[in-house]
């Protein structure tokens, strides 16, 4: 039994714990009555406002409604604690509902008893239940609201149910032989509604059975006359049959009485647990079901779901979660924060928490990966992991995804990874490539069909779905985006056909602004303040930051929840239902006000015992003024250090750059030593993030500032600490102060820590290697020997890997070729022994090049895949590019030149975008490979001349071949005379093959003889493939060309036979990848 009793029959009354409580004013009474009439269903705020204010609602109607709701809650739940969730008058988007048992409202109890009676066959029990139902009807329904449509409609409905109940009770009473008791009840009933034929029939039958035949016939005749006079109709078959049987004294009249039909409403039900609903995605759900089935058979699989903002990727994930949960799957979700201020890899911390780990190790990427893996292994059923908003993922999040995909490969785990394609960066693209083997689906969610749009409009604005014009305009303006359609439909329902919503706004933000404008002003302000705190926030924090009355804040949040702009993911927290809602509010808030609110949030967060460093930096940067910029710089620096510790170099780089901007804003408030440390951190982050073009200027600036501080100078000079697989010293390098500073440091600090001296040597090697390759390798080779000796003696694994990295990199040229594989083997061993993932990936990359040099293509591909698998977030994009470039090389070798061209150009664009050193020059080299394979370099003559206008000694042999193919022999002669020695680096063999052809075509016998002698030891190889990025024919073919030029036909024939053997072996190796060469130049494989 409920301690609340509400009566709708007769005057509206409310009793709580047996005592009548006063509802002051007509509007609160109307609100309660309107919700009671809904019988537990949710009534939208718009519907309540329209029903209560029958005239034009006042401008602040929603605010007034919230006040009435608050007052009613105090009446209905007087003992409810402050801020405890309401249990009787509840908020449920898009409005409110009463949550009471059936016996708490007389009208509800009446209908519940009717349903119970309808389900019972035993006459006495039916009679008891019907009598109890009729006892609930103590008067007219809501007479004080009789002039309102909603109350009048309900009164009519309940009156019809009551009339049917009277007749049901009369019929069962006749079954029980209670004719005498039935007669007066039916007479009163007919007095109220004389045209009810069933009541006439039952009364006549009761009178006949009571021995009053004449009275029975008199009632039948009177009914006939009333029907004819008032309606112009004859009595129905039931009355005519009864009259005939009475006149005939039929024995049937003494038997059972037919049971009248009873119209019974469905019972009111409490709102079910929220289940996501999805429109128009049946095909996608089918493919996801198939992916789930594959997981149960084969282990971990990944599904990528790409969709732009509002297209429904999160809703699709919710529906999949619901479907799989009903099949016994476990579900864990993590979301990449859509605003700054969260710790790196936060999505995985949420997954770990969802799997039962109360305190995952958010301070360490490796520890967090272990925590997540351990939590997954405790799950005994298949697991769905939803990673939402991966376009916002930091490097640590993506690295953990790759790592866990490898570590949990045999577990039944389906990873549903959702992202926005337009915001996907190179790291995410690289992750797609890295996880290609376990990816089972790539779904792209487009716009809804016309049927889907119509369904959404029907759900949110019933009636408007039948207007083809509305649907046509929505299709034109929204492109079928579900969020846009839904928001417009809600606006349409709120403003009505006469409102401005009949004209589709230009964008979804305009729709949201109009919906927000319907909220009370105080509620909009509260939402703007919540938007400053992020997509999701703690209500207590919001209360502190807003410094507003608690009820005012809570009322504002509740209004937003009811309007579908916020939801409540957990007790005490609110979350914007879509990032666009938060973004619209945030961007529409004046910058000055935003900054003040950020400052208030910062002050409050600082009071926490263990404040979140990333959140402090987010608010500090957003609130920064010249007076507070130094503090913001310190916060950003600390957050950058945290990001580096979590292997998130991209996030660290962004934060370090922000910290440096704050130092500029602060004037002289940030000490120079602190600025140097920020620059050192930026250099390290950019280096580990693969952004050499951002690392080098930061290092140069740090070195310049640290000139008077030996300790900081050493740290600055050696701040570029990352595995290096590509030159970091571009042709356009103007850091002329770095090399002499490094040389001087080695002289000035002979007693420095041995590991530090290793790093000085390594930095000097990579600063000088580009020039040394051209002008002499002896010095850098000596440095690499010293670095390696120091590193092996000092016992510092990272320094040893760096020294091995430098020596192995130099060994990519011809001078240390014999050392290459032993060096790489040692590098791999040390990296694996000390769990140095970045250097382990680098070792596999070197092994990939070693296998390529041997023309062992299958092993090369295997090692490249291992390099990608082991890569850190900063390495991943570059290594995926390496694999893509190698695919282009293999296409060239297979004669698939159109495919090679497409791949080369795609990767070149990515290299330029990500800031790799010499990326533009590499793009030209790729074009040279394609032109060489097509046996026509003429189109590149002017391009190469342009390159040489900037870098005079760059690949002169290639320029000469281009000019010769273009018929420009005189220019070729001029440039041939200007040529410099070929740089002895990773492109040495490729360039020597080109030089051999240029020398032969220029008729330079001395150059031919020198080239022949240098190339002979390299016979049996493909020229350039040891770089992993180019192929300029076989070395044997280049030797044959030289032998012809030198007048040695026998040697030429021998070398051409060798070239044929290399081509045959290459074709056999490629046959498993492509059955036969196709496309492009059929002679291309012959040039391999």
mmCIF file of C-alpha atoms in Angstrom, residues 436-693:
data_model
loop_
_atom_site.group_PDB
_atom_site.id
_atom_site.type_symbol
_atom_site.label_atom_id
_atom_site.label_comp_id
_atom_site.label_asym_id
_atom_site.label_seq_id
_atom_site.Cartn_x
_atom_site.Cartn_y
_atom_site.Cartn_z
ATOM 1 C CA UNK A 436 44.270 -4.702 -40.687
ATOM 2 C CA UNK A 437 44.741 -8.395 -39.867
ATOM 3 C CA UNK A 438 42.115 -8.340 -37.088
ATOM 4 C CA UNK A 439 39.730 -5.847 -38.696
ATOM 5 C CA UNK A 440 36.544 -7.572 -39.859
ATOM 6 C CA UNK A 441 34.428 -4.554 -40.824
ATOM 7 C CA UNK A 442 34.797 -0.916 -41.821
ATOM 8 C CA UNK A 443 31.372 0.704 -41.569
ATOM 9 C CA UNK A 444 30.689 4.200 -42.848
ATOM 10 C CA UNK A 445 27.349 5.584 -41.659
ATOM 11 C CA UNK A 446 25.756 7.828 -44.251
ATOM 12 C CA UNK A 447 22.484 9.746 -44.119
ATOM 13 C CA UNK A 448 19.144 8.106 -43.442
ATOM 14 C CA UNK A 449 16.743 7.204 -46.209
ATOM 15 C CA UNK A 450 13.406 8.988 -46.628
ATOM 16 C CA UNK A 451 11.722 6.200 -44.651
ATOM 17 C CA UNK A 452 14.230 6.618 -41.838
ATOM 18 C CA UNK A 453 13.732 10.386 -41.715
ATOM 19 C CA UNK A 454 9.956 9.932 -41.703
ATOM 20 C CA UNK A 455 10.215 7.486 -38.808
ATOM 21 C CA UNK A 456 12.282 9.918 -36.721
ATOM 22 C CA UNK A 457 9.830 12.734 -37.381
ATOM 23 C CA UNK A 458 6.943 10.427 -36.417
ATOM 24 C CA UNK A 459 8.707 9.541 -33.174
ATOM 25 C CA UNK A 460 9.470 13.111 -32.141
ATOM 26 C CA UNK A 461 6.779 15.195 -33.877
ATOM 27 C CA UNK A 462 3.770 12.974 -34.588
ATOM 28 C CA UNK A 463 1.631 14.286 -37.397
ATOM 29 C CA UNK A 464 4.334 16.199 -39.223
ATOM 30 C CA UNK A 465 5.581 12.924 -40.699
ATOM 31 C CA UNK A 466 2.491 12.997 -42.914
ATOM 32 C CA UNK A 467 3.559 16.314 -44.484
ATOM 33 C CA UNK A 468 5.643 15.490 -47.583
ATOM 34 C CA UNK A 469 6.844 19.084 -47.750
ATOM 35 C CA UNK A 470 8.420 18.883 -44.285
ATOM 36 C CA UNK A 471 10.136 15.612 -45.161
ATOM 37 C CA UNK A 472 11.395 17.016 -48.477
ATOM 38 C CA UNK A 473 12.910 20.059 -46.775
ATOM 39 C CA UNK A 474 14.540 17.874 -44.148
ATOM 40 C CA UNK A 475 16.087 15.628 -46.792
ATOM 41 C CA UNK A 476 17.452 18.665 -48.618
ATOM 42 C CA UNK A 477 18.869 20.455 -45.569
ATOM 43 C CA UNK A 478 19.955 17.632 -43.276
ATOM 44 C CA UNK A 479 21.301 15.049 -45.673
ATOM 45 C CA UNK A 480 19.612 12.481 -43.456
ATOM 46 C CA UNK A 481 21.882 13.218 -40.452
ATOM 47 C CA UNK A 482 19.936 11.605 -37.565
ATOM 48 C CA UNK A 483 20.922 14.225 -34.983
ATOM 49 C CA UNK A 484 19.868 17.103 -37.204
ATOM 50 C CA UNK A 485 16.583 15.395 -38.101
ATOM 51 C CA UNK A 486 15.838 14.590 -34.453
ATOM 52 C CA UNK A 487 16.642 18.078 -33.187
ATOM 53 C CA UNK A 488 14.537 19.687 -35.878
ATOM 54 C CA UNK A 489 11.647 17.330 -35.150
ATOM 55 C CA UNK A 490 11.789 18.244 -31.457
ATOM 56 C CA UNK A 491 11.761 21.908 -32.367
ATOM 57 C CA UNK A 492 8.849 21.319 -34.708
ATOM 58 C CA UNK A 493 6.919 19.575 -31.936
ATOM 59 C CA UNK A 494 7.629 22.443 -29.544
ATOM 60 C CA UNK A 495 6.866 25.347 -31.882
ATOM 61 C CA UNK A 496 4.053 23.742 -33.805
ATOM 62 C CA UNK A 497 2.978 24.133 -37.394
ATOM 63 C CA UNK A 498 2.483 27.850 -36.928
ATOM 64 C CA UNK A 499 5.971 28.424 -35.611
ATOM 65 C CA UNK A 500 9.152 29.229 -37.422
ATOM 66 C CA UNK A 501 10.154 25.564 -37.331
ATOM 67 C CA UNK A 502 8.259 25.032 -40.582
ATOM 68 C CA UNK A 503 11.309 26.643 -42.213
ATOM 69 C CA UNK A 504 14.290 24.346 -41.798
ATOM 70 C CA UNK A 505 17.224 26.204 -40.177
ATOM 71 C CA UNK A 506 20.479 26.272 -42.103
ATOM 72 C CA UNK A 507 22.463 24.138 -39.660
ATOM 73 C CA UNK A 508 22.129 21.910 -36.672
ATOM 74 C CA UNK A 509 23.675 24.565 -34.419
ATOM 75 C CA UNK A 510 20.853 26.905 -35.362
ATOM 76 C CA UNK A 511 18.367 24.214 -34.387
ATOM 77 C CA UNK A 512 20.124 23.731 -31.061
ATOM 78 C CA UNK A 513 20.205 27.462 -30.410
ATOM 79 C CA UNK A 514 16.477 27.706 -30.940
ATOM 80 C CA UNK A 515 15.850 24.785 -28.646
ATOM 81 C CA UNK A 516 18.136 26.314 -26.037
ATOM 82 C CA UNK A 517 16.266 29.613 -26.327
ATOM 83 C CA UNK A 518 13.140 27.897 -24.995
ATOM 84 C CA UNK A 519 14.854 27.210 -21.669
ATOM 85 C CA UNK A 520 14.652 29.707 -18.816
ATOM 86 C CA UNK A 521 17.500 32.196 -18.865
ATOM 87 C CA UNK A 522 18.954 30.856 -15.621
ATOM 88 C CA UNK A 523 18.972 27.326 -17.061
ATOM 89 C CA UNK A 524 20.858 28.472 -20.160
ATOM 90 C CA UNK A 525 23.479 30.139 -17.991
ATOM 91 C CA UNK A 526 23.926 26.980 -15.935
ATOM 92 C CA UNK A 527 24.385 24.993 -19.149
ATOM 93 C CA UNK A 528 26.989 27.452 -20.418
ATOM 94 C CA UNK A 529 28.891 27.024 -17.179
ATOM 95 C CA UNK A 530 28.621 23.247 -17.470
ATOM 96 C CA UNK A 531 29.944 23.474 -21.041
ATOM 97 C CA UNK A 532 33.070 25.209 -19.718
ATOM 98 C CA UNK A 533 33.711 22.194 -17.490
ATOM 99 C CA UNK A 534 33.540 19.782 -20.442
ATOM 100 C CA UNK A 535 31.265 17.230 -22.082
ATOM 101 C CA UNK A 536 30.608 15.578 -18.713
ATOM 102 C CA UNK A 537 30.905 17.101 -15.268
ATOM 103 C CA UNK A 538 30.340 16.563 -11.597
ATOM 104 C CA UNK A 539 27.299 18.409 -10.240
ATOM 105 C CA UNK A 540 29.071 19.329 -6.989
ATOM 106 C CA UNK A 541 31.906 20.933 -8.957
ATOM 107 C CA UNK A 542 29.383 22.801 -11.084
ATOM 108 C CA UNK A 543 27.602 24.085 -7.981
ATOM 109 C CA UNK A 544 30.865 25.386 -6.584
ATOM 110 C CA UNK A 545 31.968 27.021 -9.817
ATOM 111 C CA UNK A 546 28.628 28.688 -10.558
ATOM 112 C CA UNK A 547 28.252 30.172 -7.054
ATOM 113 C CA UNK A 548 24.490 30.077 -7.608
ATOM 114 C CA UNK A 549 21.638 28.919 -5.446
ATOM 115 C CA UNK A 550 21.616 25.133 -5.411
ATOM 116 C CA UNK A 551 17.949 24.836 -6.355
ATOM 117 C CA UNK A 552 18.453 27.228 -9.249
ATOM 118 C CA UNK A 553 21.322 25.128 -10.615
ATOM 119 C CA UNK A 554 19.493 21.840 -10.138
ATOM 120 C CA UNK A 555 16.345 23.236 -11.737
ATOM 121 C CA UNK A 556 18.404 24.394 -14.697
ATOM 122 C CA UNK A 557 20.013 20.991 -15.100
ATOM 123 C CA UNK A 558 16.661 19.262 -14.795
ATOM 124 C CA UNK A 559 15.191 21.487 -17.487
ATOM 125 C CA UNK A 560 18.048 20.494 -19.791
ATOM 126 C CA UNK A 561 17.596 16.806 -18.980
ATOM 127 C CA UNK A 562 13.907 17.037 -19.804
ATOM 128 C CA UNK A 563 14.675 18.879 -23.025
ATOM 129 C CA UNK A 564 17.005 16.049 -24.089
ATOM 130 C CA UNK A 565 20.107 18.264 -23.935
ATOM 131 C CA UNK A 566 21.657 16.534 -20.917
ATOM 132 C CA UNK A 567 21.549 13.048 -19.520
ATOM 133 C CA UNK A 568 22.645 11.613 -16.189
ATOM 134 C CA UNK A 569 25.263 8.874 -16.724
ATOM 135 C CA UNK A 570 25.590 8.283 -12.975
ATOM 136 C CA UNK A 571 24.472 9.747 -9.691
ATOM 137 C CA UNK A 572 25.794 13.270 -9.264
ATOM 138 C CA UNK A 573 27.030 13.666 -12.835
ATOM 139 C CA UNK A 574 25.544 15.209 -15.964
ATOM 140 C CA UNK A 575 26.639 14.834 -19.563
ATOM 141 C CA UNK A 576 25.663 16.674 -22.708
ATOM 142 C CA UNK A 577 23.782 14.295 -24.960
ATOM 143 C CA UNK A 578 25.946 15.307 -27.877
ATOM 144 C CA UNK A 579 29.236 17.130 -28.260
ATOM 145 C CA UNK A 580 27.514 19.628 -30.567
ATOM 146 C CA UNK A 581 25.270 20.749 -27.712
ATOM 147 C CA UNK A 582 28.297 21.431 -25.534
ATOM 148 C CA UNK A 583 30.227 23.076 -28.380
ATOM 149 C CA UNK A 584 27.320 25.356 -29.303
ATOM 150 C CA UNK A 585 26.915 26.544 -25.730
ATOM 151 C CA UNK A 586 30.658 26.992 -25.275
ATOM 152 C CA UNK A 587 31.189 28.926 -28.491
ATOM 153 C CA UNK A 588 28.171 31.155 -27.863
ATOM 154 C CA UNK A 589 29.553 32.188 -24.465
ATOM 155 C CA UNK A 590 31.592 35.426 -24.601
ATOM 156 C CA UNK A 591 35.317 34.720 -24.281
ATOM 157 C CA UNK A 592 35.730 36.950 -21.230
ATOM 158 C CA UNK A 593 32.992 35.155 -19.343
ATOM 159 C CA UNK A 594 34.370 31.754 -20.383
ATOM 160 C CA UNK A 595 37.782 32.712 -19.055
ATOM 161 C CA UNK A 596 36.343 33.740 -15.688
ATOM 162 C CA UNK A 597 34.469 30.443 -15.378
ATOM 163 C CA UNK A 598 37.588 28.502 -16.340
ATOM 164 C CA UNK A 599 39.444 30.397 -13.624
ATOM 165 C CA UNK A 600 36.765 29.480 -11.086
ATOM 166 C CA UNK A 601 36.993 25.820 -12.120
ATOM 167 C CA UNK A 602 40.779 25.926 -11.801
ATOM 168 C CA UNK A 603 40.573 27.383 -8.305
ATOM 169 C CA UNK A 604 38.131 24.715 -7.183
ATOM 170 C CA UNK A 605 40.002 21.793 -8.755
ATOM 171 C CA UNK A 606 43.202 22.902 -7.062
ATOM 172 C CA UNK A 607 41.600 22.320 -3.685
ATOM 173 C CA UNK A 608 41.399 18.569 -4.332
ATOM 174 C CA UNK A 609 43.899 16.423 -2.370
ATOM 175 C CA UNK A 610 45.314 14.968 -5.604
ATOM 176 C CA UNK A 611 44.269 17.314 -8.422
ATOM 177 C CA UNK A 612 44.169 16.094 -12.008
ATOM 178 C CA UNK A 613 47.158 17.761 -13.670
ATOM 179 C CA UNK A 614 45.675 17.566 -17.174
ATOM 180 C CA UNK A 615 42.426 19.202 -16.042
ATOM 181 C CA UNK A 616 44.332 21.958 -14.254
ATOM 182 C CA UNK A 617 46.302 22.676 -17.417
ATOM 183 C CA UNK A 618 43.130 22.743 -19.536
ATOM 184 C CA UNK A 619 41.417 25.309 -17.344
ATOM 185 C CA UNK A 620 44.615 27.263 -16.660
ATOM 186 C CA UNK A 621 45.308 27.715 -20.375
ATOM 187 C CA UNK A 622 41.705 28.641 -21.127
ATOM 188 C CA UNK A 623 41.634 31.201 -18.295
ATOM 189 C CA UNK A 624 45.054 32.694 -18.995
ATOM 190 C CA UNK A 625 45.648 36.445 -18.908
ATOM 191 C CA UNK A 626 48.995 38.223 -18.869
ATOM 192 C CA UNK A 627 48.768 38.178 -15.090
ATOM 193 C CA UNK A 628 48.124 34.425 -14.858
ATOM 194 C CA UNK A 629 50.048 33.208 -17.931
ATOM 195 C CA UNK A 630 53.112 32.179 -15.935
ATOM 196 C CA UNK A 631 50.979 29.932 -13.744
ATOM 197 C CA UNK A 632 49.270 28.491 -16.823
ATOM 198 C CA UNK A 633 52.675 27.818 -18.372
ATOM 199 C CA UNK A 634 53.725 25.835 -15.314
ATOM 200 C CA UNK A 635 50.512 23.808 -15.364
ATOM 201 C CA UNK A 636 50.861 23.055 -19.061
ATOM 202 C CA UNK A 637 54.492 22.053 -18.565
ATOM 203 C CA UNK A 638 53.532 19.655 -15.766
ATOM 204 C CA UNK A 639 50.757 18.156 -17.902
ATOM 205 C CA UNK A 640 53.187 17.742 -20.798
ATOM 206 C CA UNK A 641 55.598 15.879 -18.519
ATOM 207 C CA UNK A 642 52.750 13.598 -17.455
ATOM 208 C CA UNK A 643 51.821 12.951 -21.080
ATOM 209 C CA UNK A 644 55.415 12.007 -21.898
ATOM 210 C CA UNK A 645 55.464 9.603 -18.971
ATOM 211 C CA UNK A 646 52.366 7.991 -20.448
ATOM 212 C CA UNK A 647 53.938 7.636 -23.923
ATOM 213 C CA UNK A 648 51.702 10.320 -25.449
ATOM 214 C CA UNK A 649 54.258 12.481 -27.280
ATOM 215 C CA UNK A 650 51.667 14.191 -29.483
ATOM 216 C CA UNK A 651 49.715 15.377 -26.441
ATOM 217 C CA UNK A 652 52.966 16.374 -24.725
ATOM 218 C CA UNK A 653 54.014 18.330 -27.797
ATOM 219 C CA UNK A 654 50.725 20.261 -27.863
ATOM 220 C CA UNK A 655 50.957 21.059 -24.164
ATOM 221 C CA UNK A 656 54.615 22.067 -24.311
ATOM 222 C CA UNK A 657 53.906 24.433 -27.184
ATOM 223 C CA UNK A 658 50.997 25.882 -25.200
ATOM 224 C CA UNK A 659 53.301 26.363 -22.213
ATOM 225 C CA UNK A 660 55.740 28.282 -24.386
ATOM 226 C CA UNK A 661 52.953 30.494 -25.734
ATOM 227 C CA UNK A 662 52.074 31.292 -22.143
ATOM 228 C CA UNK A 663 55.661 32.348 -21.458
ATOM 229 C CA UNK A 664 55.372 34.841 -24.307
ATOM 230 C CA UNK A 665 52.062 36.115 -22.914
ATOM 231 C CA UNK A 666 53.536 36.494 -19.441
ATOM 232 C CA UNK A 667 56.314 38.829 -20.517
ATOM 233 C CA UNK A 668 59.312 38.151 -18.297
ATOM 234 C CA UNK A 669 57.395 36.300 -15.592
ATOM 235 C CA UNK A 670 58.668 32.808 -16.519
ATOM 236 C CA UNK A 671 62.350 32.254 -15.665
ATOM 237 C CA UNK A 672 64.651 31.476 -18.569
ATOM 238 C CA UNK A 673 65.665 28.166 -17.006
ATOM 239 C CA UNK A 674 62.016 27.094 -16.978
ATOM 240 C CA UNK A 675 61.620 28.094 -20.615
ATOM 241 C CA UNK A 676 64.669 25.994 -21.494
ATOM 242 C CA UNK A 677 63.161 22.982 -19.750
ATOM 243 C CA UNK A 678 59.951 23.499 -21.709
ATOM 244 C CA UNK A 679 61.904 23.612 -24.971
ATOM 245 C CA UNK A 680 63.834 20.478 -24.014
ATOM 246 C CA UNK A 681 60.547 18.706 -23.327
ATOM 247 C CA UNK A 682 59.096 19.951 -26.608
ATOM 248 C CA UNK A 683 62.141 18.661 -28.490
ATOM 249 C CA UNK A 684 61.857 15.233 -26.881
ATOM 250 C CA UNK A 685 58.108 15.059 -27.485
ATOM 251 C CA UNK A 686 58.415 16.115 -31.125
ATOM 252 C CA UNK A 687 61.281 13.669 -31.654
ATOM 253 C CA UNK A 688 59.327 10.770 -30.193
ATOM 254 C CA UNK A 689 56.255 11.931 -32.118
ATOM 255 C CA UNK A 690 58.136 11.730 -35.410
ATOM 256 C CA UNK A 691 57.961 15.501 -36.020
ATOM 257 C CA UNK A 692 61.589 16.364 -36.713
ATOM 258 C CA UNK A 693 60.690 19.695 -38.284
#
